[in-house]
Each structure stands twice: as structure tokens, then as C-alpha cells.
Coordinates of C-alpha atoms in Angstrom, one line a residue:
X1 CA 137.9 -21.3 194.0
X2 CA 134.9 -21.8 196.3
X3 CA 135.0 -22.7 200.0
X4 CA 132.2 -23.3 202.5
X5 CA 131.7 -25.1 205.8
X6 CA 128.9 -26.6 207.8
X7 CA 128.8 -28.6 211.0
X8 CA 127.7 -32.0 212.1
X9 CA 128.3 -34.3 215.1
X10 CA 130.3 -37.4 215.6
X11 CA 129.1 -39.7 218.4
X12 CA 131.5 -41.7 220.6
X13 CA 129.3 -43.9 222.7
X14 CA 126.6 -41.4 224.0
X15 CA 129.0 -38.4 223.9
X16 CA 129.1 -36.1 220.9
X17 CA 131.9 -34.1 219.3
X18 CA 131.0 -31.2 216.9
X19 CA 132.7 -31.8 213.5
X20 CA 133.3 -29.0 211.0
X21 CA 132.6 -30.2 207.4
X22 CA 134.7 -28.1 205.0
X23 CA 134.2 -28.2 201.2
X24 CA 136.8 -26.8 198.8
X25 CA 136.4 -26.4 195.0
X26 CA 139.4 -25.9 192.8
X27 CA 139.9 -26.0 189.0
X28 CA 141.0 -29.3 187.8
X29 CA 139.8 -32.8 186.8
X30 CA 136.4 -33.4 188.4
X31 CA 137.0 -35.6 191.5
X32 CA 135.5 -36.0 195.0
X33 CA 137.9 -36.6 197.8
X34 CA 136.8 -37.2 201.4
X35 CA 139.3 -36.9 204.2
X36 CA 139.2 -36.8 208.0
X37 CA 139.2 -40.4 209.3
X38 CA 135.9 -41.5 207.9
X39 CA 134.7 -45.1 208.1
X40 CA 133.4 -47.2 205.2
X41 CA 129.8 -45.9 205.6
X42 CA 131.0 -42.3 205.5
X43 CA 133.3 -42.9 202.6
X44 CA 130.2 -44.1 200.6
X45 CA 128.6 -40.7 201.2
X46 CA 130.4 -39.4 198.2
X47 CA 128.1 -41.4 195.9
X48 CA 125.0 -40.7 198.0
X49 CA 125.6 -36.9 198.1
X50 CA 126.4 -36.7 194.4
X51 CA 123.2 -38.5 193.4
X52 CA 121.1 -36.6 195.9
X53 CA 122.2 -33.2 194.7
X54 CA 121.7 -34.1 191.1
X55 CA 118.2 -35.5 191.8
X56 CA 117.3 -32.5 193.8
X57 CA 117.5 -30.2 190.8
X58 CA 120.9 -28.7 191.6
X59 CA 124.0 -28.8 189.4
X60 CA 126.9 -30.9 190.5
X61 CA 130.1 -28.8 190.4
X62 CA 132.5 -30.2 187.7
X63 CA 135.7 -29.3 189.6
X64 CA 138.1 -30.9 192.0
X65 CA 136.2 -31.2 195.2
X66 CA 137.8 -31.9 198.6
X67 CA 135.7 -32.4 201.7
X68 CA 137.4 -32.4 205.0
X69 CA 136.1 -33.5 208.4
X70 CA 137.7 -31.6 211.3
X71 CA 139.1 -32.5 213.8
X72 CA 140.7 -35.2 211.7
X73 CA 141.8 -37.2 214.8
X74 CA 138.2 -38.0 215.9
X75 CA 136.9 -41.3 214.4
X76 CA 133.7 -40.6 212.4
X77 CA 131.2 -43.2 211.4
X78 CA 127.7 -43.5 210.1
X79 CA 125.6 -41.8 207.4
X80 CA 124.5 -38.9 209.6
X81 CA 127.1 -36.6 207.9
X82 CA 125.5 -36.8 204.5
X83 CA 123.3 -33.7 205.0
X84 CA 126.2 -31.6 206.2
X85 CA 128.5 -32.7 203.4
X86 CA 125.8 -31.8 200.8
X87 CA 125.2 -28.4 202.4
X88 CA 129.0 -27.7 202.4
X89 CA 129.3 -28.7 198.7
X90 CA 126.3 -26.5 197.8
X91 CA 127.8 -23.6 199.7
X92 CA 131.2 -24.0 197.9
X93 CA 129.4 -24.1 194.6
X94 CA 127.5 -20.9 195.7
X95 CA 124.1 -22.6 195.1
X96 CA 123.3 -21.6 198.7
X97 CA 124.9 -18.7 200.7
X98 CA 128.0 -20.1 202.5
X99 CA 127.3 -17.7 205.4
X100 CA 123.9 -19.2 206.0
X101 CA 125.3 -22.6 206.7
X102 CA 128.5 -21.7 208.5
X103 CA 127.0 -22.1 212.0
X104 CA 124.4 -24.6 211.1
X105 CA 124.5 -28.1 212.5
X106 CA 123.1 -30.7 210.0
X107 CA 122.5 -34.3 210.8
X108 CA 120.9 -36.8 208.5
X109 CA 121.4 -39.5 205.8
X110 CA 120.6 -38.8 202.2
X111 CA 118.9 -41.2 199.8
X112 CA 119.9 -41.2 196.2
X113 CA 116.6 -39.5 195.4
X114 CA 117.4 -36.6 197.7
X115 CA 115.1 -37.6 200.6
X116 CA 116.5 -37.2 204.1
X117 CA 116.5 -40.4 206.1
X118 CA 116.5 -40.5 209.9
X119 CA 119.5 -41.7 211.8
X120 CA 120.1 -43.0 215.4
X121 CA 121.5 -40.8 218.1
X122 CA 119.8 -37.5 217.3
X123 CA 119.2 -36.6 220.9
X124 CA 122.8 -37.0 222.1
X125 CA 124.1 -35.3 218.9
X126 CA 121.9 -32.2 219.5
X127 CA 122.8 -32.1 223.1
X128 CA 126.5 -32.0 222.1
X129 CA 125.8 -29.2 219.6
X130 CA 123.9 -27.2 222.3
X131 CA 126.8 -27.7 224.8
X132 CA 129.2 -26.4 222.1
X133 CA 127.1 -23.2 221.7
X134 CA 125.2 -24.0 218.5
X135 CA 121.6 -22.9 218.5
X136 CA 120.3 -24.0 215.0
X137 CA 120.1 -27.6 213.9
X138 CA 118.7 -29.3 210.8
X139 CA 117.5 -32.9 211.2
X140 CA 115.2 -35.4 209.4
X141 CA 111.6 -34.5 209.9
X142 CA 110.9 -37.9 211.6
X143 CA 113.5 -37.0 214.3
X144 CA 112.4 -33.4 214.9
X145 CA 110.5 -34.2 218.0
X146 CA 113.5 -36.0 219.5
X147 CA 115.8 -33.1 218.7
X148 CA 113.2 -30.6 220.2
X149 CA 113.7 -32.1 223.6
X150 CA 116.9 -30.1 223.9
X151 CA 116.1 -26.6 225.2
X152 CA 117.2 -23.3 223.6
X153 CA 117.8 -24.9 220.2
X154 CA 115.9 -24.1 217.0
X155 CA 115.1 -27.3 215.2
X156 CA 114.3 -27.5 211.5
X157 CA 112.9 -30.8 210.2
X158 CA 113.2 -31.5 206.5
X159 CA 112.1 -34.4 204.4
X160 CA 114.4 -33.8 201.4
X161 CA 117.4 -31.9 200.3
X162 CA 115.1 -29.9 198.0
X163 CA 113.3 -28.5 201.1
X164 CA 116.6 -27.6 202.7
X165 CA 117.8 -25.8 199.5
X166 CA 114.5 -23.9 199.4
X167 CA 114.8 -22.8 203.0
X168 CA 118.4 -21.6 202.5
X169 CA 117.6 -19.8 199.3
X170 CA 114.3 -18.3 200.4
X171 CA 112.3 -20.1 197.7
X172 CA 108.9 -21.7 198.3
X173 CA 109.4 -25.0 200.2
X174 CA 108.1 -27.9 198.1
X175 CA 105.8 -30.5 199.6
X176 CA 107.3 -34.0 199.7
X177 CA 104.7 -36.8 199.4
X178 CA 105.4 -40.4 200.5
X179 CA 105.9 -42.5 197.4
X180 CA 104.5 -45.6 199.2
X181 CA 100.7 -46.4 199.3
X182 CA 98.8 -45.2 202.4
X183 CA 98.8 -47.7 205.2
X184 CA 102.1 -49.2 204.4
X185 CA 104.9 -48.7 207.1
X186 CA 107.2 -45.8 206.3
X187 CA 110.5 -47.3 205.0
X188 CA 112.3 -44.1 206.1
X189 CA 111.9 -45.2 209.7
X190 CA 114.0 -48.3 209.2
X191 CA 117.2 -46.3 210.0
X192 CA 116.0 -45.6 213.5
X193 CA 116.1 -49.3 214.6
X194 CA 119.3 -51.3 214.8
X195 CA 118.9 -54.7 213.2
X196 CA 118.9 -57.4 215.7
X197 CA 118.2 -55.1 218.7
X198 CA 114.5 -55.6 219.3
X199 CA 112.5 -53.4 221.6
X200 CA 112.5 -56.2 224.3
X201 CA 116.2 -55.7 224.7
X202 CA 115.8 -52.4 226.5
X203 CA 112.2 -51.3 226.8
X204 CA 109.3 -53.4 227.8
X205 CA 106.1 -53.0 225.7
X206 CA 104.4 -49.8 226.6
X207 CA 107.3 -48.5 228.7
X208 CA 107.2 -45.0 227.2
X209 CA 103.5 -44.5 228.0
X210 CA 102.0 -42.9 231.1
X211 CA 102.2 -44.5 234.5
X212 CA 98.5 -45.3 234.7
X213 CA 98.5 -47.6 231.7
X214 CA 95.9 -50.3 232.2
X215 CA 97.8 -53.1 230.5
X216 CA 100.9 -53.2 232.7
X217 CA 101.6 -56.3 234.9
X218 CA 99.9 -55.9 238.3
X219 CA 101.6 -57.0 241.6
X220 CA 98.3 -58.3 242.8
X221 CA 98.7 -61.2 240.3
X222 CA 101.5 -62.6 242.4
X223 CA 100.2 -65.3 244.7
X224 CA 101.6 -65.2 248.2
X225 CA 105.3 -64.3 248.6
X226 CA 104.7 -61.8 251.3
X227 CA 108.5 -61.7 252.2
X228 CA 109.5 -61.3 248.6
X229 CA 106.9 -58.6 248.0
X230 CA 108.3 -56.7 251.0
X231 CA 111.8 -57.0 249.6
X232 CA 110.6 -55.7 246.2
X233 CA 109.1 -52.6 247.9
X234 CA 112.3 -51.9 249.8
X235 CA 114.3 -52.4 246.6
X236 CA 112.2 -49.9 244.7
X237 CA 112.1 -47.3 247.5
X238 CA 115.9 -47.2 248.0
X239 CA 117.2 -48.5 244.6
X240 CA 118.7 -51.6 246.3
X241 CA 119.9 -54.6 244.3
X242 CA 117.9 -57.8 244.9
X243 CA 118.6 -61.5 244.8
X244 CA 115.6 -63.9 244.6
X245 CA 116.5 -67.6 245.4
X246 CA 113.9 -70.3 245.2
X247 CA 112.4 -73.2 243.4
X248 CA 110.9 -73.0 239.8
X249 CA 107.4 -71.7 239.5
X250 CA 107.5 -69.7 242.8
X251 CA 107.0 -66.3 241.1
X252 CA 110.5 -64.9 240.9
X253 CA 110.1 -63.7 237.3
X254 CA 106.7 -62.3 237.9
X255 CA 108.0 -60.2 240.8
X256 CA 110.9 -58.9 238.7
X257 CA 108.6 -58.0 235.8
X258 CA 106.4 -55.9 238.1
X259 CA 109.3 -54.0 239.7
X260 CA 109.5 -51.3 237.0
X261 CA 105.9 -50.4 237.5
X262 CA 106.3 -49.6 241.2
X263 CA 109.2 -47.3 240.5
X264 CA 108.4 -43.6 240.2
X265 CA 108.4 -42.1 236.7
X266 CA 111.7 -40.8 235.4
X267 CA 112.5 -37.1 236.0
X268 CA 113.1 -34.9 233.0
X269 CA 116.9 -35.2 233.3
X270 CA 116.7 -39.0 233.7
X271 CA 114.4 -39.3 230.7
X272 CA 116.8 -37.4 228.5
X273 CA 119.7 -39.6 229.7
X274 CA 117.7 -42.8 229.1
X275 CA 116.4 -41.6 225.7
X276 CA 119.9 -40.7 224.6
X277 CA 121.2 -44.2 225.3
X278 CA 118.3 -45.9 223.6
X279 CA 118.5 -43.6 220.6
X280 CA 122.2 -44.6 220.1
X281 CA 121.4 -48.3 220.6
X282 CA 118.6 -48.2 218.0
X283 CA 115.8 -49.3 220.3
X284 CA 113.9 -46.1 220.6
X285 CA 110.3 -46.7 219.3
X286 CA 109.5 -44.4 216.3
X287 CA 107.0 -41.7 217.2
X288 CA 107.9 -41.9 221.0
X289 CA 110.8 -39.5 221.3
X290 CA 111.0 -39.5 225.1
X291 CA 111.2 -42.4 227.5
X292 CA 109.3 -41.5 230.6
X293 CA 109.1 -44.8 232.5
X294 CA 112.1 -46.8 233.9
X295 CA 113.3 -49.3 231.3
X296 CA 113.3 -53.1 231.9
X297 CA 116.1 -55.2 230.4
X298 CA 116.2 -58.9 230.7
X299 CA 118.9 -60.5 228.6
X300 CA 119.1 -64.3 228.1
X301 CA 121.6 -66.2 230.2
X302 CA 123.6 -67.0 227.0
X303 CA 124.5 -63.3 226.8
X304 CA 128.2 -62.5 226.4
X305 CA 130.2 -60.1 228.5
X306 CA 130.2 -57.6 225.6
X307 CA 126.4 -57.7 225.3
X308 CA 126.1 -57.1 229.1
X309 CA 128.6 -54.2 229.7
X310 CA 128.9 -53.0 226.1
X311 CA 131.5 -53.4 223.3
X312 CA 131.6 -54.7 219.8
X313 CA 133.8 -54.0 216.8
X314 CA 134.9 -50.5 216.2
X315 CA 133.4 -47.9 218.6
X316 CA 131.9 -49.7 221.6
X317 CA 128.1 -49.7 221.7
X318 CA 125.8 -49.7 224.8
X319 CA 125.2 -53.0 226.5
X320 CA 122.4 -54.3 228.8
X321 CA 123.7 -52.4 231.8
X322 CA 123.4 -49.1 229.9
X323 CA 120.0 -50.0 228.3
X324 CA 118.8 -50.6 231.9
X325 CA 120.1 -47.2 233.0
X326 CA 117.7 -45.7 235.6
X327 CA 115.6 -48.9 235.3
X328 CA 115.8 -52.6 236.1
X329 CA 118.3 -55.2 234.9
X330 CA 116.8 -58.6 235.5
X331 CA 119.2 -61.6 235.2
X332 CA 116.9 -64.7 235.3
X333 CA 118.7 -68.1 235.9
X334 CA 121.7 -66.1 237.1
X335 CA 123.9 -69.1 237.8
X336 CA 123.6 -70.0 234.1
X337 CA 125.3 -66.8 233.0
X338 CA 129.1 -67.0 232.3
X339 CA 131.1 -66.2 235.4
X340 CA 133.2 -63.6 233.7
X341 CA 130.1 -61.8 232.4
X342 CA 128.6 -61.7 235.9
X343 CA 131.8 -60.5 237.5
X344 CA 132.0 -57.7 234.9
X345 CA 129.0 -56.2 236.6
X346 CA 130.8 -55.5 239.8
X347 CA 132.4 -52.2 238.7
X348 CA 129.2 -50.6 237.3
X349 CA 127.2 -51.7 240.3
X350 CA 129.5 -49.6 242.4
X351 CA 130.2 -46.6 240.1
X352 CA 127.0 -46.2 238.1
X353 CA 128.8 -46.1 234.8
X354 CA 131.0 -48.4 232.7
X355 CA 134.2 -47.4 230.9
X356 CA 135.0 -49.5 227.8
X357 CA 138.5 -49.3 226.3
X358 CA 138.9 -50.5 222.7
X359 CA 141.4 -49.8 219.9
X360 CA 138.9 -47.3 218.3
X361 CA 138.7 -45.3 221.6
X362 CA 137.5 -45.2 225.2
X363 CA 133.8 -44.8 225.9
X364 CA 132.1 -44.0 229.2
X365 CA 128.5 -45.1 229.3
X366 CA 125.9 -44.5 232.0
X367 CA 124.9 -47.7 233.9
X368 CA 123.0 -46.8 237.1
X369 CA 120.5 -49.6 237.3
X370 CA 118.6 -51.7 239.8
X371 CA 119.8 -55.3 239.4
X372 CA 117.6 -58.3 240.2
X373 CA 119.1 -61.7 240.2
X374 CA 116.9 -64.9 240.2
X375 CA 118.3 -68.4 240.8
X376 CA 117.2 -71.9 241.6
X377 CA 118.7 -73.6 244.7
X378 CA 120.2 -76.4 242.6
X379 CA 120.3 -77.6 238.9
X380 CA 117.0 -79.5 239.3
X381 CA 115.4 -76.7 241.4
X382 CA 114.0 -79.1 244.1
X383 CA 116.8 -78.8 246.7
X384 CA 114.7 -76.7 249.2
X385 CA 111.4 -78.6 248.6
X386 CA 110.2 -81.3 251.0
X387 CA 109.2 -84.7 249.6
X388 CA 110.2 -83.9 246.0
X389 CA 113.3 -86.1 245.8
X390 CA 116.2 -83.8 244.8
X391 CA 118.9 -86.1 243.5
X392 CA 121.6 -83.5 243.0
X393 CA 124.8 -84.5 244.8
X394 CA 126.0 -82.1 247.5
X395 CA 129.1 -81.2 245.5
X396 CA 127.0 -80.4 242.4
X397 CA 124.8 -78.1 244.6
X398 CA 127.8 -76.3 246.0
X399 CA 129.3 -75.8 242.5
X400 CA 126.0 -74.5 241.2
X401 CA 125.5 -72.0 244.0
X402 CA 129.2 -70.9 243.8
X403 CA 128.7 -69.7 240.2
X404 CA 127.5 -66.4 241.8
X405 CA 130.8 -65.1 243.3
X406 CA 131.1 -63.7 246.7
X407 CA 132.2 -60.3 245.6
X408 CA 129.2 -60.0 243.3
X409 CA 126.7 -61.0 246.0
X410 CA 128.4 -58.7 248.5
X411 CA 127.1 -55.9 246.3
X412 CA 123.5 -57.1 246.5
X413 CA 121.7 -55.5 249.4
X414 CA 118.6 -57.8 249.6
X415 CA 118.7 -61.6 249.5
X416 CA 115.4 -63.3 249.8
X417 CA 114.4 -67.0 249.9
X418 CA 111.3 -67.4 247.7
X419 CA 109.1 -70.1 249.2
X420 CA 106.9 -72.4 247.1
X421 CA 103.4 -71.1 246.6
X422 CA 100.8 -72.7 248.9
X423 CA 97.5 -74.0 247.7
X424 CA 95.5 -71.3 249.6
X425 CA 97.6 -68.5 248.1
X426 CA 97.4 -70.0 244.6
X427 CA 93.6 -70.4 244.8
X428 CA 93.1 -66.9 246.2
X429 CA 91.7 -68.3 249.5
X430 CA 93.9 -65.9 251.4
X431 CA 92.8 -62.9 249.3
X432 CA 94.6 -61.0 246.6
X433 CA 97.8 -59.1 247.4
X434 CA 98.2 -55.4 247.2
X435 CA 97.9 -54.0 243.7
X436 CA 100.8 -52.2 242.0
X437 CA 99.3 -48.7 242.6
X438 CA 99.2 -49.1 246.4
X439 CA 102.8 -50.2 246.6
X440 CA 103.9 -47.5 244.1
X441 CA 102.3 -44.8 246.3
X442 CA 104.3 -45.9 249.3
X443 CA 107.5 -46.1 247.2
X444 CA 106.9 -42.6 245.9
X445 CA 106.3 -41.3 249.4
X446 CA 109.5 -42.9 250.7
X447 CA 111.6 -41.5 247.9
X448 CA 110.2 -38.1 248.5
X449 CA 111.3 -38.3 252.2
X450 CA 114.8 -39.4 251.0
X451 CA 114.9 -36.6 248.4
X452 CA 114.2 -34.0 251.1
X453 CA 116.9 -35.4 253.3
X454 CA 119.4 -35.5 250.4
X455 CA 118.4 -32.2 248.9
X456 CA 121.8 -30.4 249.2
X457 CA 123.9 -33.5 248.3
X458 CA 124.8 -35.1 245.0
X459 CA 122.7 -38.2 245.9
X460 CA 119.0 -38.8 245.4
X461 CA 118.3 -42.2 246.7
X462 CA 119.6 -44.2 249.7
X463 CA 121.6 -46.7 247.7
X464 CA 123.8 -43.9 246.3
X465 CA 124.9 -42.5 249.6
X466 CA 128.4 -43.5 250.7
X467 CA 128.7 -45.4 253.9
X468 CA 131.0 -42.8 255.5
X469 CA 128.3 -40.2 255.1
X470 CA 125.7 -42.5 256.7
X471 CA 127.9 -43.2 259.6
X472 CA 128.9 -39.5 260.3
X473 CA 126.4 -37.1 258.7
X474 CA 123.1 -39.0 259.4
X475 CA 123.1 -40.8 262.7
X476 CA 120.8 -43.7 263.5
X477 CA 119.0 -44.0 266.8
X478 CA 121.2 -44.8 269.8
X479 CA 121.9 -48.5 270.0
X480 CA 120.2 -49.3 266.7
X481 CA 123.4 -50.7 265.2
X482 CA 124.3 -53.0 268.1
X483 CA 123.3 -56.2 266.3
X484 CA 124.9 -55.1 263.0
X485 CA 128.2 -54.4 264.8
X486 CA 128.1 -57.8 266.4
X487 CA 127.5 -59.4 263.0
X488 CA 130.5 -57.5 261.7
X489 CA 132.7 -58.8 264.5
X490 CA 131.5 -62.4 263.9
X491 CA 132.3 -62.2 260.2
X492 CA 128.7 -62.4 259.1
X493 CA 129.0 -58.9 257.5
X494 CA 131.8 -57.2 255.6
X495 CA 132.6 -53.5 255.9
X496 CA 130.7 -53.0 252.6
X497 CA 127.9 -55.2 253.9
X498 CA 127.5 -53.0 257.0
X499 CA 127.3 -49.9 254.8
X500 CA 124.6 -51.5 252.7
X501 CA 122.7 -52.6 255.8
X502 CA 122.7 -48.9 256.9
X503 CA 121.4 -47.9 253.5
X504 CA 118.6 -50.4 253.6
X505 CA 117.7 -49.4 257.2
X506 CA 117.3 -45.8 256.1
X507 CA 115.0 -47.0 253.3
X508 CA 112.9 -49.1 255.8
X509 CA 112.7 -46.0 258.0
X510 CA 111.5 -43.9 255.1
X511 CA 108.8 -46.5 254.3
X512 CA 107.7 -46.4 257.9
X513 CA 107.7 -42.6 258.0
X514 CA 110.5 -42.3 260.6
X515 CA 113.1 -39.5 260.8
X516 CA 116.0 -41.9 261.4
X517 CA 116.4 -45.7 261.6
X518 CA 115.7 -47.4 264.9
X519 CA 116.6 -51.0 266.1
X520 CA 113.6 -52.6 264.3
X521 CA 114.5 -51.0 261.0
X522 CA 118.1 -52.2 261.3
X523 CA 116.8 -55.7 262.2
X524 CA 114.7 -55.8 259.0
X525 CA 117.7 -54.7 257.0
X526 CA 119.9 -57.4 258.6
X527 CA 117.3 -60.0 257.9
X528 CA 117.0 -58.9 254.2
X529 CA 120.8 -58.9 254.0
X530 CA 121.7 -62.2 255.7
X531 CA 118.5 -64.2 255.4
X532 CA 118.6 -64.8 259.2
X533 CA 115.3 -64.1 261.0
X534 CA 115.6 -61.2 263.4
X535 CA 112.1 -61.2 264.8
X536 CA 111.2 -58.0 262.9
X537 CA 108.8 -57.6 260.0
X538 CA 108.1 -54.8 257.6
X539 CA 104.3 -54.6 257.4
X540 CA 103.2 -52.7 254.3
X541 CA 101.7 -49.4 255.2
X542 CA 102.3 -49.7 258.9
X543 CA 104.2 -46.9 260.7
X544 CA 106.1 -49.2 263.0

């Protein structure tokens, strides 16, 4: 009787569980039994592993073979267990040393010819293995760079089962040449991309490159819209949600598309978090293992609630709120989204994560994003324009605007009326606006001031700080909140609204280089929150 074990990782959302793959050989009629709550894809690994071992030059054991996946109570899915199953079988047959694979984590799909194909979710799988104490992993060679992002883990990338057998037995490692003609796309990379989940779902083109890419959208291309540009800068500096309301063609979409480029690059920890989500979702571009820039996700208004917050059959998959983690979620034509889908965003807007409960299990996915809503004032879009003849009845306008519920808008810090573009602004007679680089520098400086203030706290940006802390731990200037307190008494602000005004006031103070918010800073925050002019303006680059 032969016995061997190896390890692999089962992913539940973006969290991993180390699974022990045990192989047992006993005398009897040749059979292959796989137990341990596998799904259909994993059950089919019996045929893939048998053909891969035979085509790799090793003898298939003609005995009763039982492969168990432990713990058996954890659902297991996908073809990423193939490599571990093959190693355990080879160890039980004593083709390789069972002791050499006992503490080895193996992740990868096997082709019938023995080649190792890449799979999604390598980064979160290796992170889970490292947290469990494992220090050696074997992955497909195409995913080795992604796995190497995890510190203190030795990564071996292999292109075939033959190479793995050679490494484990100490034989010369054979070279594996691509069978396809040069210049043709590598078909092995097809497993990294989930069908139907194009790159535009989570990462804008070029999002993983450096911050100084020359082909990114420039804020200077936006004609006019000085108030909206001011709000965009405040949103980026403090991580505040933004609502742009105005007629068609005023530049709402252009502003939202340029927001990710004025955000600072992701920190190392944030990059790993974002990359893990995108790797599981199947939208990580091949050859770019680490996402370094904030992602930009703009789902169509026909998106379902499951596509926004996550879900699907079986184990829930990340939705748009998770694909936009640490980046921007842009909902264009927001009133056209289904009301239930929009209201499902209320919980992740507050908590920074989303918990999805399904029959197959409960998944907690990260969802700390900056939301931008864009809407027209009425179905025809001409309600606020003069002399354009809006024919929408008042009742239709009210119903259209009511599609964005009050509880959802109460979680939006900045609400801006986007005015129509004037002829002088459109023809550049008033001069070009500030470029993205200049605004990004001020945003970076403001975030650095906030980071110093919040250094010994669990928060990093102003939008994450609880209102109780802002009211007690960090005081505003004397009398600065007088107008905000009056608005609270008059019912213009809710308690949550007052806390959010405080957060925005701190961001405005950071942009102006002040140590604490003063009355003009609170006035700007109130104007951005309520849309009522307070006689204060945030002039870009001005200290006061």
C-alpha cells in the first residue's frame, strides 16, 4: 500500500483555505475515486491527471486509487487542484519521494499532454498558503511573477508535469517549447481571463502602468466646469463620494474618467489587495502581475444587483464594487439603474466591504471605493436649461429624480450642479484648465497631511474617520461649525450629513494647508453638500 500527500488551496471569494490532497493506493481493481466535496470541474481532474501522467513518461499505477481532499467540509472548485493531485499520486506510487511533496503547495491545471496551465486567483491562494505557514509553492510558470509578490515564499514556476517530476527526482529539467508558431498568442494564457469579463469591467486601459503615462485622459481637456473640478479635487483628496447632476454634454463623464488619474498610486498593501480581487475575477492582464494604479469600473446602467455587489451561482464572485476596490466606481445615468441595485450599495459605502450569503457559503469581499454618480435633471435632460423647451411634466421630473433614494444620497458627501459649457470655455477663449499633474500634486500633498494626522489610527483618509472622532479628538476652529449646527436644527442636514460635512471640511483644510478647519472651510463643505451658495470658494492652490 502506498500513501502520499501534497497541499493546494481552495478559494472562497478572495480568501483561501489550504487543502491537503491525500492519495492512497491499495491492491484491487484499478479505479480512481475522488472524494472531499469536489465540483464538476474538479471531478473531471481524474481524466486530466491520468492522461497527463501517462503523457509525461510516468507509469500510471494499476491499483485502486483514492484521492481525498481535506477538510472535506470546504467546497472545492476549479482545475487548480490538478497539479497537487498528480503530485500526490506520483508520491503514492513512489515515482517521487513522498517526503519531498508533503509540505509543498501546488496550484495549477494540467492539460492532457502534461503541460501546466495557469489558473486565476494565484495571488490570494499563495497569500493563504503563506499565512498558514507554508514556504514553498509550485505554480504555472506564467503565474510565477504574481506568486512572487508574496514575501518569504519560495516560488517554483513549471511549464509541464515533466519538469516538476525532474525537479523532485533530481533529474535534468527538460526544456518545454511552445508547440504554436512564433507570434501567435499563447493559448495557455486563456485560463487567466474569465470569459465575458473584459478588462474594461475593472481596469481602464493602461491602469497598471506608471503614473506618468502620456496617454491617460488629461483634466485640462475638460472645458469650463470650475465648480465641478473643485469638487473632483476634494473628492480625490479625501476619498469622498461625488454626485454630478447636469444636462447632457456638460462633461460629467469626462470628469469621472479623469478622477483615477489624480488619485495617488496605490500603496504596496493596496496593490496586493486589488490584484488579488482582479486575479480571482479573471480581469488581471497577462504579463502585468501587480496593479499599481487605482482601478476604474463603470458598469452599464442595465447591470443587475448581483453584478454590482457580487454573487452568481455557486460560490459568489466579486462584483463591480469589489473590482473598484481602492479606485473609482462610476455609475453614469444613475437614475436608469434599478432601484434595488442602487440601494444595495448603501451597506458597502459605509463599511468598505460586502458580505454575500449564498447556499454555497458566505463570502466577505473588499469594497472600499470612491463612488461617482452622474445624472440628468430629467428624462430629456433639458430641465435646467433656459430656452430649450423641456416638455417633461413636473410629476415625471419628480419621479425621475426620486429614483436616487434619500438614504443613498445621504451617503454622498459632494453634490454638484454641472452647468452647461459656455461658448468661451468650449472654444478655449478662457484658457485651458489645470492639467491632471498639477491637481494630482495638490491631492498628494493633502493626503500626506491627513496621513500624518492619522498616523496612529486605523484610518488613512478623511472619509474613513468616524464622526465621533472628528467631534471629540480633532476639534475645528472656535465657531467654525455654527452654520452647520443651524442647518442641522433646520433639518437641512442629518446627523450623518453633519459628520460628512466635518470630513469634507478637514479635506478642504488639508488642501489649503491649514492645521484645522475654519469657518470658510466648513462653508465650502456645506456648499458642496447642500448645493446652497455660502459665499466661500475653494481656489485651487490658494492657501485661504
